[in-house]
Coordinates of C-alpha atoms and ligand atoms in Angstrom, one line a residue:
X1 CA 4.2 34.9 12.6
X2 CA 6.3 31.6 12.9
X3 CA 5.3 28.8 11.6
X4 CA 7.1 25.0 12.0
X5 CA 7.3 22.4 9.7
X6 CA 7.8 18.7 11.1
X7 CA 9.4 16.6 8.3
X8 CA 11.0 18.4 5.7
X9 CA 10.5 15.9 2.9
X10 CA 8.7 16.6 -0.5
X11 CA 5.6 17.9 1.6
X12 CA 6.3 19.6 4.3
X13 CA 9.7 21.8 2.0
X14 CA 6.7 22.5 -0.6
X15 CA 4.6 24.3 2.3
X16 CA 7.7 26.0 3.3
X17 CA 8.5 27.1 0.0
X18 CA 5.2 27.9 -0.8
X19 CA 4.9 30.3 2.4
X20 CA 8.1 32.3 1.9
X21 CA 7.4 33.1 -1.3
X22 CA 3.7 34.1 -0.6
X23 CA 5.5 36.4 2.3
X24 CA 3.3 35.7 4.4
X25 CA 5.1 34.7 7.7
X26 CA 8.0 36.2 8.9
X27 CA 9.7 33.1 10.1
X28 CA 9.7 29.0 9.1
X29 CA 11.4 27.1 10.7
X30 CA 12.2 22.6 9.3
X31 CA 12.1 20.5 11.3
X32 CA 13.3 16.7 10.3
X33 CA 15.1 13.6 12.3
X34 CA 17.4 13.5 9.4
X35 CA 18.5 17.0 10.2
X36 CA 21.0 17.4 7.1
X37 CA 18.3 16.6 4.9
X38 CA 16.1 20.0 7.5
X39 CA 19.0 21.9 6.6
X40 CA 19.7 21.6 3.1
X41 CA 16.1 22.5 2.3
X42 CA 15.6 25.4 4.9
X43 CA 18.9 26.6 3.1
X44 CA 17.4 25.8 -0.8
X45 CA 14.4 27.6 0.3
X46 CA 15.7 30.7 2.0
X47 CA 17.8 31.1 -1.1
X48 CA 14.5 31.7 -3.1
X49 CA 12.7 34.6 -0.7
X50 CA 15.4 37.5 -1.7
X51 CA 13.5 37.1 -5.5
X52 CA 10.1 37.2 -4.0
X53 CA 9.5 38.1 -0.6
X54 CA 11.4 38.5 3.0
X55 CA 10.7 35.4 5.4
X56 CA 13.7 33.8 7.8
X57 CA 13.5 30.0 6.9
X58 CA 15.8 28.1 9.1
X59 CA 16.3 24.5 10.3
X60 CA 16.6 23.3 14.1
X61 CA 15.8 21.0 16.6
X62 CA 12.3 21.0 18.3
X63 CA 13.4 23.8 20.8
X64 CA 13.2 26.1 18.1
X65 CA 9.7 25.6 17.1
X66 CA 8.9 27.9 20.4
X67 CA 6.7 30.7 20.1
X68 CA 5.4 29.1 16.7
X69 CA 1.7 29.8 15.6
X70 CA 1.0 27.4 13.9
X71 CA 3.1 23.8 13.3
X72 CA 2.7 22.1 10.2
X73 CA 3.0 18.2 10.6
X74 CA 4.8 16.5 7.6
X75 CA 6.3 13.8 9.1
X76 CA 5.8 10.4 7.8
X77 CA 6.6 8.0 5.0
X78 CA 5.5 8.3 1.9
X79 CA 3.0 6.7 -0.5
X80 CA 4.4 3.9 -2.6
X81 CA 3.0 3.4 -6.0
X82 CA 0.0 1.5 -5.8
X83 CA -0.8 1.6 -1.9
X84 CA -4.0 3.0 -1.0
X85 CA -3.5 5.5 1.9
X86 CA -4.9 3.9 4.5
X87 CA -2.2 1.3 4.3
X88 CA 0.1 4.2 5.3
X89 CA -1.6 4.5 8.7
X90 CA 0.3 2.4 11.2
X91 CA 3.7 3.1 9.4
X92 CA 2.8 7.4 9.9
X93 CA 1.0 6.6 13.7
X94 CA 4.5 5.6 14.9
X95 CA 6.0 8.4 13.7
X96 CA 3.1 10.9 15.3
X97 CA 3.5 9.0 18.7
X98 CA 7.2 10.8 18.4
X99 CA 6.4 14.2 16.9
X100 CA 3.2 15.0 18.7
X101 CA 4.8 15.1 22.2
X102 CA 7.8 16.9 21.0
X103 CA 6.0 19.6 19.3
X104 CA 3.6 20.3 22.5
X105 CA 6.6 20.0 24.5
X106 CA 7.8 23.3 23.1
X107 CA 5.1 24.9 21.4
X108 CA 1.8 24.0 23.8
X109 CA -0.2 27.0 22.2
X110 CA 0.2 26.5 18.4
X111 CA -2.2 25.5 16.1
X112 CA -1.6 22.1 14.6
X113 CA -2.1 21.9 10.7
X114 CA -1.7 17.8 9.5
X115 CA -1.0 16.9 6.2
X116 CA 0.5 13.3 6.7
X117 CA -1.3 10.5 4.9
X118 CA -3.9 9.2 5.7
X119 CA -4.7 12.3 6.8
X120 CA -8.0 12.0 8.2
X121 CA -7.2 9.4 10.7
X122 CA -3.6 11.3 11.2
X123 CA -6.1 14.1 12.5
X124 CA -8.0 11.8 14.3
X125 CA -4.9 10.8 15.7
X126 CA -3.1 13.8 16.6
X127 CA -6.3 14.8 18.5
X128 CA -6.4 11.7 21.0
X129 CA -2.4 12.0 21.3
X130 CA -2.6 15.8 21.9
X131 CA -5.4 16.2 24.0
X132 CA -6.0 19.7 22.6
X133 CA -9.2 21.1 20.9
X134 CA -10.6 19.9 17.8
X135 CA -10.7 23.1 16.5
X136 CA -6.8 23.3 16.9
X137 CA -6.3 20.5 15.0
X138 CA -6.6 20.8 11.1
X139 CA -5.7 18.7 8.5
X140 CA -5.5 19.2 5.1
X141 CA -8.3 17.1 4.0
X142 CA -9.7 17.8 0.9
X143 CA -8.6 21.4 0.3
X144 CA -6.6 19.9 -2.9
X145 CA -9.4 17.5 -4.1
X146 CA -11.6 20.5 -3.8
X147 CA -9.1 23.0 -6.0
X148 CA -9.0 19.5 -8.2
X149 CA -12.4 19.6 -9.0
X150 CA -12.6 23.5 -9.5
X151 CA -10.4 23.2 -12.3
X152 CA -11.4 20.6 -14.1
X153 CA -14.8 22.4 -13.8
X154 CA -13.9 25.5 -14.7
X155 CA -11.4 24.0 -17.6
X156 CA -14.5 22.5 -19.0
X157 CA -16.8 25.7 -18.7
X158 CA -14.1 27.8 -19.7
X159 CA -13.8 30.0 -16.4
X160 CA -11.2 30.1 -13.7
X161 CA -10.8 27.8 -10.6
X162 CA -12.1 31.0 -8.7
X163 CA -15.3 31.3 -10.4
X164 CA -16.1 27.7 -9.4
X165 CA -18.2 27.0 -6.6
X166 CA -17.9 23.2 -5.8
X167 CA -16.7 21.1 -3.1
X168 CA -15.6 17.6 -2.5
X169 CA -16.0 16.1 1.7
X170 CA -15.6 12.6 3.5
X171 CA -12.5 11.3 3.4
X172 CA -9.0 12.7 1.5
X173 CA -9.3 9.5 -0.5
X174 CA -10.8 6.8 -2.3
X175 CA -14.5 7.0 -0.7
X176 CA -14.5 10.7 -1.1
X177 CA -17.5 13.0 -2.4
X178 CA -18.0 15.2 -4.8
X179 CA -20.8 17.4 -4.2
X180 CA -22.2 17.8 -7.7
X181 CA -25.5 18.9 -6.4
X182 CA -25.1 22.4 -4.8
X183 CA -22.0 23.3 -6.9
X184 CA -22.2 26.4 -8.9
X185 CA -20.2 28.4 -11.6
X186 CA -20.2 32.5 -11.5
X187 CA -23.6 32.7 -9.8
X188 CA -25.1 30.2 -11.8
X189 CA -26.1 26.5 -11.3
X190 CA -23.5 23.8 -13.2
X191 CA -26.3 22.9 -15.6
X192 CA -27.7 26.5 -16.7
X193 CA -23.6 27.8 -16.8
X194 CA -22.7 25.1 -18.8
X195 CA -26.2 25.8 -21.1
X196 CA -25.6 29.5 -21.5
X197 CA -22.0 28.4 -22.9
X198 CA -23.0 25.3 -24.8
X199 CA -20.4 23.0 -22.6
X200 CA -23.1 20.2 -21.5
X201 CA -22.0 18.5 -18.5
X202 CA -22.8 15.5 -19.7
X203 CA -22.7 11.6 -17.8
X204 CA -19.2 11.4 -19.8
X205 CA -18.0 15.2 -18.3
X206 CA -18.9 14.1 -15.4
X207 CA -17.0 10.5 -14.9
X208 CA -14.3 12.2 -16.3
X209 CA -14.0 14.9 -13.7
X210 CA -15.1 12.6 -10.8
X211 CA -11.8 10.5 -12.3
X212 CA -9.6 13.3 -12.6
X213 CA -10.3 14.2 -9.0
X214 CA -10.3 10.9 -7.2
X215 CA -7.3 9.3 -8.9
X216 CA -5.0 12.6 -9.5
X217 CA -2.8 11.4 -6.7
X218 CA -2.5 7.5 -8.0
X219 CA -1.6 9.1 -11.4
X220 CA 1.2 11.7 -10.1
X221 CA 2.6 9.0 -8.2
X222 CA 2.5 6.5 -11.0
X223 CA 4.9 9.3 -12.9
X224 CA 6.8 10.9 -10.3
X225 CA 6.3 9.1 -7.3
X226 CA 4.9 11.7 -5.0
X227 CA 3.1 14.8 -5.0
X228 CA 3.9 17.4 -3.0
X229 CA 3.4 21.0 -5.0
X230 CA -0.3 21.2 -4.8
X231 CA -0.3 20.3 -1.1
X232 CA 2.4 22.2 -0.1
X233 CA 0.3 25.8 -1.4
X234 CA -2.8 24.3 -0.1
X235 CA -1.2 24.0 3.3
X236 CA 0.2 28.1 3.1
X237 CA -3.3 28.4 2.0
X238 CA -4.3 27.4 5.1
X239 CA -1.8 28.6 7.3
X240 CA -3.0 32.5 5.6
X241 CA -6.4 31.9 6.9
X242 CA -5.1 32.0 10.0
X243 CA -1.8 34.4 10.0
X244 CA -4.7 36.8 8.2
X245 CA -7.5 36.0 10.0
X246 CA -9.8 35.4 7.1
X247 CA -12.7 33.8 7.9
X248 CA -11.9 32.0 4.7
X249 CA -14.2 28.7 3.9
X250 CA -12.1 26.1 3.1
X251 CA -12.9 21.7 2.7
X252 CA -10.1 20.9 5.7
X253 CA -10.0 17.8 7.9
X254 CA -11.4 18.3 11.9
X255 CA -12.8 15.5 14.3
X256 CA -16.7 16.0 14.3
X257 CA -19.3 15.5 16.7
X258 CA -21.0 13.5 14.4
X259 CA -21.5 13.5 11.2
X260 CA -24.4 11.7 8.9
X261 CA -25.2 9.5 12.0
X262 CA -21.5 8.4 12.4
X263 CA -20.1 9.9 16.2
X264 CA -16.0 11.3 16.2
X265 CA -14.9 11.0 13.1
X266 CA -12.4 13.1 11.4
X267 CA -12.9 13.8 7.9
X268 CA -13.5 17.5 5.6
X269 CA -16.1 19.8 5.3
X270 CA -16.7 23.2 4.7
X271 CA -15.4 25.2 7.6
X272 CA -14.3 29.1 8.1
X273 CA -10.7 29.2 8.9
X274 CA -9.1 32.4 11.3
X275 CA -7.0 33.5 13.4
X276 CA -7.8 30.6 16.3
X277 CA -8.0 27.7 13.5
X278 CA -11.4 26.4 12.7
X279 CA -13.9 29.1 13.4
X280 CA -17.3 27.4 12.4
X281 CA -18.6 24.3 10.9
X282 CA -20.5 24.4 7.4
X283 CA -23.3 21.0 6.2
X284 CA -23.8 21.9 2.6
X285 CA -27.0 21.3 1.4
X286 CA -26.7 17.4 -0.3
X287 CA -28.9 15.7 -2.3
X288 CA -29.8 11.4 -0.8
X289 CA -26.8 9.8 -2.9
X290 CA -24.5 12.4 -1.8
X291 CA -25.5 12.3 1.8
X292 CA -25.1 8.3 1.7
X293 CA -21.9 8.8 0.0
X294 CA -20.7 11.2 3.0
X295 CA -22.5 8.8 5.8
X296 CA -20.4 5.5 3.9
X297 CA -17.3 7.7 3.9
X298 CA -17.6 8.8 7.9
X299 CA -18.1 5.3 8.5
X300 CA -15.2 3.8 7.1
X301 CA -12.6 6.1 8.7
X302 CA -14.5 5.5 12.1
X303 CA -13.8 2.0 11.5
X304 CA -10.4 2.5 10.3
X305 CA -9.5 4.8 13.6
X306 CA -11.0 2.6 15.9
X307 CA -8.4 -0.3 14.7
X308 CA -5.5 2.3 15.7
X309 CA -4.5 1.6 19.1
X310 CA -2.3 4.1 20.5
Ligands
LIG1 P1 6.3 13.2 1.8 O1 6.3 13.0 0.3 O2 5.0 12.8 2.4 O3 6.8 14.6 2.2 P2 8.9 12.3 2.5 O4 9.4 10.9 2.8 O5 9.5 13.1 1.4 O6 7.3 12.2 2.3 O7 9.1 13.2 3.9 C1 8.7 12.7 5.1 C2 9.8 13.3 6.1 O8 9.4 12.9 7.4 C3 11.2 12.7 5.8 O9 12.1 13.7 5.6 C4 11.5 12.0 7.1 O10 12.9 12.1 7.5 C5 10.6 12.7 8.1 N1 10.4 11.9 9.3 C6 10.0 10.6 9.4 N2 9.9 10.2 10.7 C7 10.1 11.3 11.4 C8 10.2 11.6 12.8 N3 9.9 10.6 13.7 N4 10.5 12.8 13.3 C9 10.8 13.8 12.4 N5 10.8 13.6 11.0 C10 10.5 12.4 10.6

C-alpha cells in the first residue's frame, strides 16, 4: 500500500518514520513545498527501514502521490508556545485551500487522514473543500489524548496502556472529555481495579490525570517546542486500521450528523476503523456532566467552523 505524506515537518516525518519501521506499507512517499527539506527526511528515514523493516520512502512532487491509499495531511504551521490551537486555524486553512486540491488532483480515491492543528476544524475543513465523504476524511482527534489517559491510568493501577479501557471525545483540545464514567481496567470498573490493588483513584488522582492529559501538549512545547513522536505512531496507528482492515476502535476526528444536539460538527469519538476509513460510529454510554461536557465541546468547534470562510 502507498501512503503520502503532505508536509514533511516534525509531524508528518514522525508518521513516516513511524510506518516504515512498523513495515506496514510498502511505499511513503513526502511531500513538502520546501522540497529539500521532503527530501532530506524521506532520505533520513529510508536510511532507518534496512534495520527494521522494507518500505520505499521517497520524496516528490504531488504527481507522485498517485495510486496512494491513503494521504496523510501534515501541512501547516506549527504551535508556538503559549497559543491555544484554535489560534492556528486561519494560518493552517490557507495552507489546506493549497493542499486539498492538489492532493485530489492526483489521488481522487485515497483516504484522507488530517493531523494539522486544530485538527477538528482542519477536518471540518478538508470535508467542505474536498467534497468527499465524511467517512473518507479522518483526523487524528483524540487518538493521542486517549493513549494519554491510558497511561497515566494504567501507570497509577500498575497495568499496561493495553489493559486500560478509557477514552477521551469532543475536541483535540482544551474543552476536551474524559470519559471517566464508563472507563475500565482488565475487565473491571476504575473504582473496584483500583480497590482490589489498593491504588484509590482519589479527587487528587483524578485532577492529576485529567492535567496530565489536557495540558501534555502545552508542557512538551513549553520544553521542546513541538510534539510530534506520539502523533506521528498514532497516525501509522491509524493508517494500519485501514492497510489491515481491522475494524479497530479508535477516538479519531469525523464530521457528525449531529452530536449532543449540535448539527456538523467535526470532533472524536469512538469509531471502527478498516479498510474504507471509518466503518461505524460508536456513543459511549456518558454519565449528565460528561454528556454536557461533550454537547459544550461540539458547540464550540461549530462556532469556531462557522467563523471559517472558505
Ligand atoms: P509540525 O510540527 O506540525 O509538523 P512543521 O512546521 O514542522 O510543523 O511542519 C509543517 C510542514 O508543512 C513544513 O515542513 C512546511 O514546509 C509544510 N507546509 C506548509 N505549507 C505548505 C503547503 N502549502 N504545501 C506543502 N507543505 C506545506
Amino acid at each position: 500500500m502507498k501512503v503520502g505524506i503532505v508536509g514533511a515537518g516534525m509531524v508528518g516525518s514522525s508518521a513516516g518514520y513511524a510506518l516504515a519501521l512498523m513495515g506496514i506499507v510498502s511505499s511513503v512517499v513526502l511531500v513538502d513545498h520546501n522540497a529539500e527539506l521532503a527530501i532530506a527526511q524521506a532520505e533520513d528515514i529510508a536510511h532507518a527501514v534496512p534495520f527494521m523493516s522494507s518500505c520505499v520512502v521517497e520524496a516528490g512532487d504531488y504527481d507522485r502521490l498517485s495510486g496512494a491509499s491513503v494521504v496523510i495531511l501534515a501541512a501547516g504551521v506549527s504551535q508556538k508556545p503559549g497559543e491555544t490551537r484554535l489560534a492556528l486555524l486561519e494560518r493552517n486553512a490557507a495552507v489546506f485551500r493549497d493542499v486539498v486540491g492538489n492532493v485530489l488532483r492526483v489521488a481522487p480515491d485515497a483516504i484522507l487522514l488530517i493531523a494539522s492543528n486544530p485538527v477538528d476544524i482542519m477536518t471540518q475543513i478538508t470535508v467542505r473543500l474536498s467534497g468527499l465523504p465524511a467517512a473518507k476524511v479522518i483526523g487524528s482527534g483524540t487518538i493521542l489524548d486517549t493513549a494519554r489517559f491510558r497511561s497515566l491510568l494504567g501507570r497509577h493501577l500498575g497495568i499496561s496502556p493495553q489493559s486500560v479501557h478509557a477514552y477521551v471525545l469532543g475536541e483535540h483540545g482544551d474543552s476536551e472529555v474524559l470519559a471517566w464514567s464508563n472507563a475500565r481496567a482488565g475487565s473491571l470498573s476504575l473504582a473496584g481495579f483500583a480497590a482490589q490493588v489498593g491504588s484509590a483513584i482519589t479527587a487528587d488522582v483524578r485532577a492529576r490525570i485529567d492535567d496530565g492529559v489536557r495540558n501534555a501538549a502545552y508542557k512538551i512545547i513549553k520544553g521542546k517546542g513541538a510534539t510530534y513522536y506520539g502523533i506521528g505512531a498514532g497516525l501509522a496507528r491509524i493508517v494500519k486500521a485501514i492497510a489491515q482492515d481491522q475494524q479497530e476502535v479508535l477516538t479519531v476526528s469525523m464530521v457528525n450528523r449531529e452530536i449532543e444536539g449540535v448539527a456538523d460538527v467535526a470532533l472524536s469519538i469512538p469509531r471502527v476503523i478498516g479498510a474504507t476509513g471509518i466503518m461505524t460510529d460508536l456513543f459511549p454510554d456518558l454519565d449528565a456532566e460528561e454528556r454536557a461536557a461533550l454537547h459544550r465541546s461540539a458547540a464550540l468547534l461549530k462556532a469556531t467552523v462557522e467563523a471559517v470562510s472558505l
